[in-house]
mmCIF file of C-alpha atoms and ligand atoms in Angstrom:
data_model
loop_
_atom_site.group_PDB
_atom_site.id
_atom_site.type_symbol
_atom_site.label_atom_id
_atom_site.label_comp_id
_atom_site.label_asym_id
_atom_site.label_seq_id
_atom_site.Cartn_x
_atom_site.Cartn_y
_atom_site.Cartn_z
ATOM 1 C CA SER N 1 51.110 43.817 -188.676
ATOM 2 C CA VAL N 2 52.808 41.833 -185.953
ATOM 3 C CA GLY N 3 54.389 44.812 -184.222
ATOM 4 C CA GLY N 4 51.136 46.791 -184.211
ATOM 5 C CA LYS N 5 51.121 50.328 -185.553
ATOM 6 C CA VAL N 6 53.873 51.693 -187.718
ATOM 7 C CA THR N 7 54.555 55.424 -187.530
ATOM 8 C CA LEU N 8 55.693 57.763 -190.271
ATOM 9 C CA ASP N 9 59.167 58.319 -188.804
ATOM 10 C CA GLN N 10 59.852 54.574 -189.014
ATOM 11 C CA ILE N 11 59.052 54.188 -192.715
ATOM 12 C CA ASP N 12 62.454 55.131 -194.163
ATOM 13 C CA GLY N 13 64.319 52.714 -191.933
ATOM 14 C CA LEU N 14 61.804 49.920 -192.443
ATOM 15 C CA SER N 15 62.011 50.327 -196.217
ATOM 16 C CA LYS N 16 65.631 49.205 -195.998
ATOM 17 C CA THR N 17 65.206 46.355 -193.525
ATOM 18 C CA SER N 18 61.721 44.876 -193.757
ATOM 19 C CA TYR N 19 60.193 45.890 -197.085
ATOM 20 C CA PRO N 20 60.098 43.385 -199.934
ATOM 21 C CA LEU N 21 61.903 44.534 -203.073
ATOM 22 C CA CYS N 22 58.691 45.719 -204.789
ATOM 23 C CA MET N 23 57.859 48.130 -201.965
ATOM 24 C CA ARG N 24 61.432 49.277 -201.434
ATOM 25 C CA GLN N 25 61.472 50.187 -205.124
ATOM 26 C CA LEU N 26 58.269 52.219 -204.783
ATOM 27 C CA HIS N 27 59.489 53.948 -201.624
ATOM 28 C CA THR N 28 62.808 54.859 -203.236
ATOM 29 C CA ALA N 29 61.089 56.159 -206.387
ATOM 30 C CA MET N 30 58.730 58.253 -204.275
ATOM 31 C CA LYS N 31 61.649 59.805 -202.378
ATOM 32 C CA GLU N 32 63.591 60.474 -205.587
ATOM 33 C CA ASN N 33 60.783 61.714 -207.807
ATOM 34 C CA HIS N 34 58.333 63.121 -205.226
ATOM 35 C CA HIS N 35 55.640 61.440 -207.262
ATOM 36 C CA LEU N 36 54.249 58.015 -208.134
ATOM 37 C CA LYS N 37 51.893 57.189 -210.970
ATOM 38 C CA HIS N 38 48.460 55.688 -210.458
ATOM 39 C CA PHE N 39 49.213 51.981 -209.983
ATOM 40 C CA GLY N 40 52.286 52.791 -207.908
ATOM 41 C CA ARG N 41 50.184 54.902 -205.568
ATOM 42 C CA LEU N 42 47.679 52.071 -205.266
ATOM 43 C CA GLN N 43 50.209 49.277 -204.727
ATOM 44 C CA TYR N 44 52.295 51.251 -202.222
ATOM 45 C CA GLY N 45 49.400 53.072 -200.553
ATOM 46 C CA LEU N 46 47.564 49.865 -199.707
ATOM 47 C CA PHE N 47 50.789 48.255 -198.480
ATOM 48 C CA ILE N 48 51.554 51.049 -195.990
ATOM 49 C CA LYS N 49 47.960 50.963 -194.871
ATOM 50 C CA GLY N 50 48.435 47.204 -194.331
ATOM 51 C CA ILE N 51 51.531 47.647 -192.176
ATOM 52 C CA GLY N 52 49.519 49.907 -189.913
ATOM 53 C CA LEU N 53 50.196 53.496 -190.987
ATOM 54 C CA SER N 54 47.197 55.623 -190.003
ATOM 55 C CA LEU N 55 45.220 57.587 -192.604
ATOM 56 C CA GLU N 56 46.389 60.846 -190.993
ATOM 57 C CA GLU N 57 50.036 59.876 -191.327
ATOM 58 C CA ALA N 58 49.552 58.465 -194.817
ATOM 59 C CA LEU N 59 48.143 61.842 -195.904
ATOM 60 C CA ILE N 60 51.142 63.636 -194.354
ATOM 61 C CA PHE N 61 53.495 61.214 -196.127
ATOM 62 C CA TRP N 62 52.005 61.653 -199.606
ATOM 63 C CA ARG N 63 51.427 65.362 -199.168
ATOM 64 C CA SER N 64 54.960 66.104 -197.961
ATOM 65 C CA GLU N 65 56.484 64.345 -200.983
ATOM 66 C CA PHE N 66 54.036 65.448 -203.679
ATOM 67 C CA THR N 67 54.044 69.098 -202.590
ATOM 68 C CA LYS N 68 57.765 69.300 -203.250
ATOM 69 C CA LEU N 69 56.659 69.523 -206.883
ATOM 70 C CA MET N 70 53.059 70.764 -206.772
ATOM 71 C CA ASP N 71 51.096 73.158 -204.618
ATOM 72 C CA VAL N 72 49.084 71.932 -201.656
ATOM 73 C CA ASP N 73 45.840 72.982 -203.268
ATOM 74 C CA LYS N 74 46.390 70.749 -206.278
ATOM 75 C CA PHE N 75 47.405 67.856 -204.054
ATOM 76 C CA ASP N 76 44.316 68.207 -201.892
ATOM 77 C CA LYS N 77 42.034 68.408 -204.948
ATOM 78 C CA GLN N 78 43.563 65.616 -207.027
ATOM 79 C CA TYR N 79 45.139 63.122 -204.664
ATOM 80 C CA ALA N 80 43.898 63.418 -201.081
ATOM 81 C CA TYR N 81 40.467 62.063 -201.998
ATOM 82 C CA ASN N 82 41.912 58.849 -203.430
ATOM 83 C CA ILE N 83 44.076 58.284 -200.373
ATOM 84 C CA ARG N 84 41.096 58.692 -198.065
ATOM 85 C CA HIS N 85 39.148 56.483 -200.460
ATOM 86 C CA SER N 86 41.712 53.675 -200.158
ATOM 87 C CA TYR N 87 41.225 53.823 -196.390
ATOM 88 C CA GLY N 88 37.486 53.459 -196.944
ATOM 89 C CA LYS N 89 36.695 57.022 -195.878
ATOM 90 C CA GLU N 90 35.162 58.214 -199.138
ATOM 91 C CA GLY N 91 32.803 56.981 -201.827
ATOM 92 C CA LYS N 92 31.347 53.528 -201.218
ATOM 93 C CA ARG N 93 33.477 53.152 -198.088
ATOM 94 C CA GLN N 94 34.805 49.934 -199.443
ATOM 95 C CA ASP N 95 37.763 48.634 -197.461
ATOM 96 C CA TYR N 96 40.550 48.052 -199.963
ATOM 97 C CA THR N 97 42.954 45.288 -199.035
ATOM 98 C CA PRO N 98 46.646 45.327 -199.975
ATOM 99 C CA TYR N 99 47.582 43.493 -203.185
ATOM 100 C CA SER N 100 48.907 39.948 -203.104
ATOM 101 C CA CYS N 101 52.023 38.883 -205.034
ATOM 102 C CA MET N 102 49.829 37.078 -207.583
ATOM 103 C CA LYS N 103 47.871 40.241 -208.284
ATOM 104 C CA ILE N 104 51.057 42.322 -208.561
ATOM 105 C CA ILE N 105 52.742 39.757 -210.809
ATOM 106 C CA MET N 106 49.751 39.049 -213.058
ATOM 107 C CA THR N 107 47.967 42.402 -213.513
ATOM 108 C CA ASN N 108 48.804 45.922 -214.736
ATOM 109 C CA PRO N 109 52.423 45.417 -215.817
ATOM 110 C CA PRO N 110 54.504 48.596 -215.356
ATOM 111 C CA GLY N 111 55.200 50.837 -218.363
ATOM 112 C CA PRO N 112 57.787 53.607 -218.796
ATOM 113 C CA GLY N 113 57.920 55.867 -215.735
ATOM 114 C CA ASP N 114 56.130 53.308 -213.574
ATOM 115 C CA HIS N 115 57.721 51.827 -210.462
ATOM 116 C CA HIS N 116 55.038 49.367 -209.417
ATOM 117 C CA GLY N 117 54.982 45.640 -210.185
ATOM 118 C CA CYS N 118 57.246 42.849 -208.942
ATOM 119 C CA PRO N 119 60.969 43.424 -209.625
ATOM 120 C CA PHE N 120 61.508 39.659 -209.945
ATOM 121 C CA ARG N 121 58.897 39.566 -212.702
ATOM 122 C CA HIS N 122 59.160 42.993 -214.325
ATOM 123 C CA THR N 123 62.752 44.214 -213.990
ATOM 124 C CA ASP N 124 65.306 43.494 -216.673
ATOM 125 C CA ALA N 125 67.645 40.683 -215.510
ATOM 126 C CA ASP N 126 70.892 42.704 -215.698
ATOM 127 C CA LEU N 127 69.350 45.597 -213.809
ATOM 128 C CA LEU N 128 67.952 43.236 -211.187
ATOM 129 C CA ARG N 129 71.392 41.676 -210.679
ATOM 130 C CA GLN N 130 72.909 45.127 -210.236
ATOM 131 C CA ARG N 131 70.315 46.093 -207.667
ATOM 132 C CA LEU N 132 70.751 42.873 -205.714
ATOM 133 C CA ALA N 133 74.505 43.442 -205.664
ATOM 134 C CA ALA N 134 73.963 47.031 -204.488
ATOM 135 C CA TYR N 135 71.838 45.602 -201.652
ATOM 136 C CA ARG N 136 74.815 43.433 -200.673
ATOM 137 C CA ILE N 137 73.488 40.056 -201.751
ATOM 138 C CA PRO N 138 76.553 37.838 -202.341
ATOM 139 C CA LYS N 139 77.241 36.609 -205.887
ATOM 140 C CA LYS N 140 76.212 33.034 -205.080
ATOM 141 C CA GLY N 141 72.909 34.256 -203.644
ATOM 142 C CA ILE N 142 72.245 36.426 -206.693
ATOM 143 C CA ASP N 143 72.820 33.385 -208.923
ATOM 144 C CA GLU N 144 70.312 31.370 -206.879
ATOM 145 C CA ILE N 145 67.719 34.143 -207.075
ATOM 146 C CA MET N 146 68.213 34.572 -210.828
ATOM 147 C CA GLU N 147 67.810 30.835 -211.350
ATOM 148 C CA PHE N 148 64.304 31.044 -209.819
ATOM 149 C CA VAL N 149 63.571 34.127 -211.934
ATOM 150 C CA LYS N 150 64.626 32.322 -215.102
ATOM 151 C CA GLU N 151 62.127 29.552 -214.328
ATOM 152 C CA SER N 152 59.382 32.110 -213.640
ATOM 153 C CA HIS N 153 59.309 31.236 -209.918
ATOM 154 C CA TYR N 154 59.118 34.875 -208.873
ATOM 155 C CA GLN N 155 57.798 34.311 -205.380
ATOM 156 C CA LEU N 156 60.502 31.701 -204.694
ATOM 157 C CA ALA N 157 63.084 34.242 -205.875
ATOM 158 C CA CYS N 158 61.565 36.680 -203.369
ATOM 159 C CA THR N 159 61.614 34.034 -200.637
ATOM 160 C CA ARG N 160 65.308 33.374 -201.289
ATOM 161 C CA TYR N 161 65.938 37.122 -201.144
ATOM 162 C CA PHE N 162 64.167 37.168 -197.777
ATOM 163 C CA GLU N 163 66.320 34.315 -196.489
ATOM 164 C CA LEU N 164 69.559 35.920 -197.657
ATOM 165 C CA THR N 165 68.730 39.317 -196.167
ATOM 166 C CA HIS N 166 67.472 37.918 -192.849
ATOM 167 C CA GLY N 167 69.857 35.021 -192.308
ATOM 168 C CA VAL N 168 67.065 32.498 -191.759
ATOM 169 C CA THR N 169 65.355 29.638 -193.526
ATOM 170 C CA ALA N 170 61.826 30.767 -194.441
ATOM 171 C CA SER N 171 59.050 28.692 -192.900
ATOM 172 C CA SER N 172 56.817 29.258 -195.928
ATOM 173 C CA ALA N 173 57.061 30.841 -199.381
ATOM 174 C CA ILE N 174 56.295 34.537 -199.768
ATOM 175 C CA ASN N 175 52.905 35.144 -201.345
ATOM 176 C CA HIS N 176 52.043 38.629 -200.067
ATOM 177 C CA PRO N 177 54.146 41.765 -199.553
ATOM 178 C CA ASN N 178 52.515 42.326 -196.154
ATOM 179 C CA GLN N 179 53.317 38.731 -195.163
ATOM 180 C CA TYR N 180 56.939 39.466 -196.105
ATOM 181 C CA PHE N 181 56.870 42.543 -193.893
ATOM 182 C CA ASP N 182 55.282 40.753 -190.922
ATOM 183 C CA GLU N 183 57.705 37.844 -191.112
ATOM 184 C CA SER N 184 60.613 40.242 -191.369
ATOM 185 C CA ARG N 185 59.504 42.123 -188.250
ATOM 186 C CA GLN N 186 59.144 38.834 -186.439
ATOM 187 C CA VAL N 187 62.703 37.791 -187.317
ATOM 188 C CA LEU N 188 64.310 41.184 -186.660
ATOM 189 C CA GLN N 189 62.491 41.864 -183.396
ATOM 190 C CA ASP N 190 63.262 38.466 -181.846
HETATM 191 FE FE1 SF4 U 1 56.788 41.961 -203.917
HETATM 192 FE FE2 SF4 U 1 55.638 39.552 -203.968
HETATM 193 FE FE3 SF4 U 1 57.330 40.308 -205.909
HETATM 194 FE FE4 SF4 U 1 58.203 39.744 -203.467
HETATM 195 S S1 SF4 U 1 57.220 38.307 -204.918
HETATM 196 S S2 SF4 U 1 58.824 41.498 -204.717
HETATM 197 S S3 SF4 U 1 56.571 40.556 -202.182
HETATM 198 S S4 SF4 U 1 55.344 41.195 -205.461
#
């Protein structure tokens, strides 16, 4: 990321200022449920790796949430391996890269109890409107975003959301959650 390393104590604040909607949704669900299902763990885990959270801190993050509902032993046996794996520390040591918007929009649509996916693509329109209003997007802005959604221009909807929440005109369309994050940091740190 632009600002270099992100540390665990910054994550909550950043989720409200610099995360795209898809990742804010995953972060919020994690905090509320102390759990995320498989594709949510993948989508969010690779994103936080991409913004520069170290493997050590990622393990602390997942462990501290998950062990609110399960014992440490179970976490270490069932989940820690996959987190290390996504950082390329286990198995074939493949380096997994964070998912692009296209991949999130086109593959593995969320089912009941899932929080992954792209809210502009996968969230019911009324619910999406409510959430945008709760995040203080003005009515006119919500209408603009929903117009893009209606025409299946999900990434343009996301770009408009970026513009409205950052008070800038975007230089390019959003095509990757980590690009969204980097551009947000650039705007907010200037
Ligand atoms: Fe996330 Fe991309 Fe959807 Fe924006 S367009 S919410 S960054 S998946």
